[in-house]
PDB file of C-alpha atoms in Angstrom:
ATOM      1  CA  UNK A 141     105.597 142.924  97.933  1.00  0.00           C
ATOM      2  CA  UNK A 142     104.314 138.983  97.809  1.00  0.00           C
ATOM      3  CA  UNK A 143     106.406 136.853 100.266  1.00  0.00           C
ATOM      4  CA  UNK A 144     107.519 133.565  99.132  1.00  0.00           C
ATOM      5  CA  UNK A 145     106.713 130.780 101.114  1.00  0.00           C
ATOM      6  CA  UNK A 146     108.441 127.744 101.344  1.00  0.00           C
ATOM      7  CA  UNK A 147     107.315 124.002 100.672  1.00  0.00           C
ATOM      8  CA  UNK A 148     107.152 123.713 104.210  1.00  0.00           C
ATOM      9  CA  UNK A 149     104.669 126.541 104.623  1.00  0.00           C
ATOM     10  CA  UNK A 150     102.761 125.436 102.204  1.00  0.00           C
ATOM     11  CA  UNK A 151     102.701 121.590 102.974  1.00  0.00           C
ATOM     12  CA  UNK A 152     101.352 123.354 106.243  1.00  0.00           C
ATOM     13  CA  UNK A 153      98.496 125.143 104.297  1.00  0.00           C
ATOM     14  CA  UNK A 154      97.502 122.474 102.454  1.00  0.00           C
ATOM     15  CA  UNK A 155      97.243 120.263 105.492  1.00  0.00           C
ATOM     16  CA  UNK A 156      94.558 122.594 107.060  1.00  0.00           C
ATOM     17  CA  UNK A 157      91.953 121.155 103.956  1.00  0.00           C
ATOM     18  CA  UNK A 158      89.764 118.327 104.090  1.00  0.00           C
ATOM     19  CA  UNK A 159      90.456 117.237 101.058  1.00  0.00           C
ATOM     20  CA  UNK A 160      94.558 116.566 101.705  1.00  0.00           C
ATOM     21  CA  UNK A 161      92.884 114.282 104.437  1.00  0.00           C
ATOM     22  CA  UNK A 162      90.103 112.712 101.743  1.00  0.00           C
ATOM     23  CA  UNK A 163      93.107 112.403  99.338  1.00  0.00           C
ATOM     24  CA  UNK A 164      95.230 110.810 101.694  1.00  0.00           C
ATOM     25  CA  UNK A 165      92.354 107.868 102.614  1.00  0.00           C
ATOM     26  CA  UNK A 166      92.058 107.053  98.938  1.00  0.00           C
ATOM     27  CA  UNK A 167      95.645 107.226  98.169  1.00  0.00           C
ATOM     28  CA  UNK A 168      95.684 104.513 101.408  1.00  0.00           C
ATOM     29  CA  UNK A 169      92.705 102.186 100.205  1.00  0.00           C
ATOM     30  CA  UNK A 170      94.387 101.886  96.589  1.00  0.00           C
ATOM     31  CA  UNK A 171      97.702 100.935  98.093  1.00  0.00           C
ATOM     32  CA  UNK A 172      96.171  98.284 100.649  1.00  0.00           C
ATOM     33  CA  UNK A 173      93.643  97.414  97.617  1.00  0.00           C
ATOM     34  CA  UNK A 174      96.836  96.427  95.393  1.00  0.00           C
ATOM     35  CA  UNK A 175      98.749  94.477  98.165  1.00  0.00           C
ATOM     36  CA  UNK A 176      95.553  92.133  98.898  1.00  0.00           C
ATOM     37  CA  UNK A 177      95.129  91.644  94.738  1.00  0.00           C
ATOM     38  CA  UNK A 178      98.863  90.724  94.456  1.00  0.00           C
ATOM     39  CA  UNK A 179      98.744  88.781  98.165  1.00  0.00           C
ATOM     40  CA  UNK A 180      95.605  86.614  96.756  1.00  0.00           C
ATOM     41  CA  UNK A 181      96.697  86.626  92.906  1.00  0.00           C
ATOM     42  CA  UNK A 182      93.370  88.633  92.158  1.00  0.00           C
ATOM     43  CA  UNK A 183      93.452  90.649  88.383  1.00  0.00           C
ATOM     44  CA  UNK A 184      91.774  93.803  87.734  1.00  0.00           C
ATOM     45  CA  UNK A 185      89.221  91.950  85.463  1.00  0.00           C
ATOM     46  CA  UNK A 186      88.806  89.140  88.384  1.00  0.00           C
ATOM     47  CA  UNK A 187      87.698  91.609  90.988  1.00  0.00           C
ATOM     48  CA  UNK A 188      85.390  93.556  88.628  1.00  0.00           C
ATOM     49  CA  UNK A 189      83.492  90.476  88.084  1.00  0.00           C
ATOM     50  CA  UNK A 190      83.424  89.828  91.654  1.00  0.00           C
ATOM     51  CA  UNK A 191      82.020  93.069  92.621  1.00  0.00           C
ATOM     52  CA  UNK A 192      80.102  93.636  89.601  1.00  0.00           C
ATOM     53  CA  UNK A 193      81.661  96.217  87.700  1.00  0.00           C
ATOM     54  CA  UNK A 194      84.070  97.002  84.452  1.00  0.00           C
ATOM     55  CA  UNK A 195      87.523  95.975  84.884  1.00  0.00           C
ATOM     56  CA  UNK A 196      88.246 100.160  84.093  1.00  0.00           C
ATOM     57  CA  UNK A 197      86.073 100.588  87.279  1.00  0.00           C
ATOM     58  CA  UNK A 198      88.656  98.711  89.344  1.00  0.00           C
ATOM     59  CA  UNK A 199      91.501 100.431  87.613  1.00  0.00           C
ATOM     60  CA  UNK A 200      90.256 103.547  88.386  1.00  0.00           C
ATOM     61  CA  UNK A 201      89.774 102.617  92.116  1.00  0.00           C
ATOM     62  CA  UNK A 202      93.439 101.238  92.254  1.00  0.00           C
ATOM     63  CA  UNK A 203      94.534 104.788  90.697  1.00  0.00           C
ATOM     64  CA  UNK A 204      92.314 106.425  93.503  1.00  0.00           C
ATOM     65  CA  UNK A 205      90.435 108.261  90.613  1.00  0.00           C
ATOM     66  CA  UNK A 206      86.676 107.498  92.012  1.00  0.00           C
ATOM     67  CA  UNK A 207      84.628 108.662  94.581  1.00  0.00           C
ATOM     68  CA  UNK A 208      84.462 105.610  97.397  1.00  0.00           C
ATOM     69  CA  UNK A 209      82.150 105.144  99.861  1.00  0.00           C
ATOM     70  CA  UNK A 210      82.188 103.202 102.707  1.00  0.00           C
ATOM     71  CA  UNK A 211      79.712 100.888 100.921  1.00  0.00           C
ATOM     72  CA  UNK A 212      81.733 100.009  97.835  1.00  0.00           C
ATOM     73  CA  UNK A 213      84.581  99.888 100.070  1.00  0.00           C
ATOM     74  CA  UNK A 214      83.261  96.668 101.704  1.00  0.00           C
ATOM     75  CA  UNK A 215      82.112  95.260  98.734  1.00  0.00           C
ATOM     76  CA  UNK A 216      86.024  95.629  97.375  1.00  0.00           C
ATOM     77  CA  UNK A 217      87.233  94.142 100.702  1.00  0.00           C
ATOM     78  CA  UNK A 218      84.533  91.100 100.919  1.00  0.00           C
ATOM     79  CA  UNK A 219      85.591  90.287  97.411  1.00  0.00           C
ATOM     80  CA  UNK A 220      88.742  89.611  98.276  1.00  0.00           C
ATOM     81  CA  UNK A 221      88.199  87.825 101.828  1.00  0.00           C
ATOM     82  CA  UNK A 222      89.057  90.803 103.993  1.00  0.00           C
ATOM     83  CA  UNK A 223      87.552  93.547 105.957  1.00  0.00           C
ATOM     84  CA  UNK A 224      88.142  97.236 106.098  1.00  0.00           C
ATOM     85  CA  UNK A 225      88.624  98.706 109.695  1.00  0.00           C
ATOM     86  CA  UNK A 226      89.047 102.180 110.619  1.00  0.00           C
ATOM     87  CA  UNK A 227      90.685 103.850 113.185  1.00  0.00           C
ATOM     88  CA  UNK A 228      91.430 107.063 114.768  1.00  0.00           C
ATOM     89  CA  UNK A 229      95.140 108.276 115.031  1.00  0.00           C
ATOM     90  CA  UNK A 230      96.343 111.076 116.131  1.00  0.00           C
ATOM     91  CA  UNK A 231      97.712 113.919 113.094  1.00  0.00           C
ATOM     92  CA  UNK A 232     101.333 113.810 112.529  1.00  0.00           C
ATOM     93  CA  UNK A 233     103.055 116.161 112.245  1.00  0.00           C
ATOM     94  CA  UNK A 234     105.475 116.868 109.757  1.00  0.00           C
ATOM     95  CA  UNK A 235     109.071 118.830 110.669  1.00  0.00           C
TER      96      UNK A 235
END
C-alpha cells in the first residue's frame, strides 16, 4: 500500500536537495536584481548594454532562467552601482 504524504512531508523532502537551496539563491538575486533596476530607473535593454549582453540575456536572469556565477553576478551588481555580499544564516525551519 503507498502512503500519502502530505505537502508538509514533502516540502521536508525537497528541502534535503541542493538544488531547492540553488533555486532559492537565484529566485533571491532576480528579486534584489529587479528592486535595484526599478530603484535606479535601469531597463532590461539598459543593463544589457552595460554588461554586454542581449536584452533577452537580462530577461532571462530577472526570470532566474540562467546559470549565474559569482562572476556575472558582480558584473550585474557593478552595473548598477552596487555590490553583492553573501552571508551565512542559519536554515529555517518551516512548521
Amino acid at each position: 500500500m503507498e502512503t500519502i504524504r502530505s505537502f508538509k512531508q514533502l516540502f521536508e523532502e525537497g528541502r534535503q536537495h541542493d538544488d531547492y537551496w540553488t533555486e532559492g539563491l537565484v529566485i533571491q538575486f532576480a528579486e534584489e536584481l529587479a528592486r535595484w533596476m526599478k530603484e535606479k530607473e535601469v531597463s532590461p535593454d539598459e543593463l544589457a548594454a552595460r554588461i554586454g549582453h542581449s536584452p533577452a540575456y537580462v530577461t532571462r536572469v530577472l526570470r532566474g532562467s540562467v546559470n549565474l556565477n559569482v562572476t556575472v553576478m558582480a558584473k550585474i551588481a557593478r552595473a548598477l552601482g552596487a555590490e553583492v555580499r553573501i552571508h551565512f544564516a542559519g536554515q529555517s525551519s518551516v512548521n
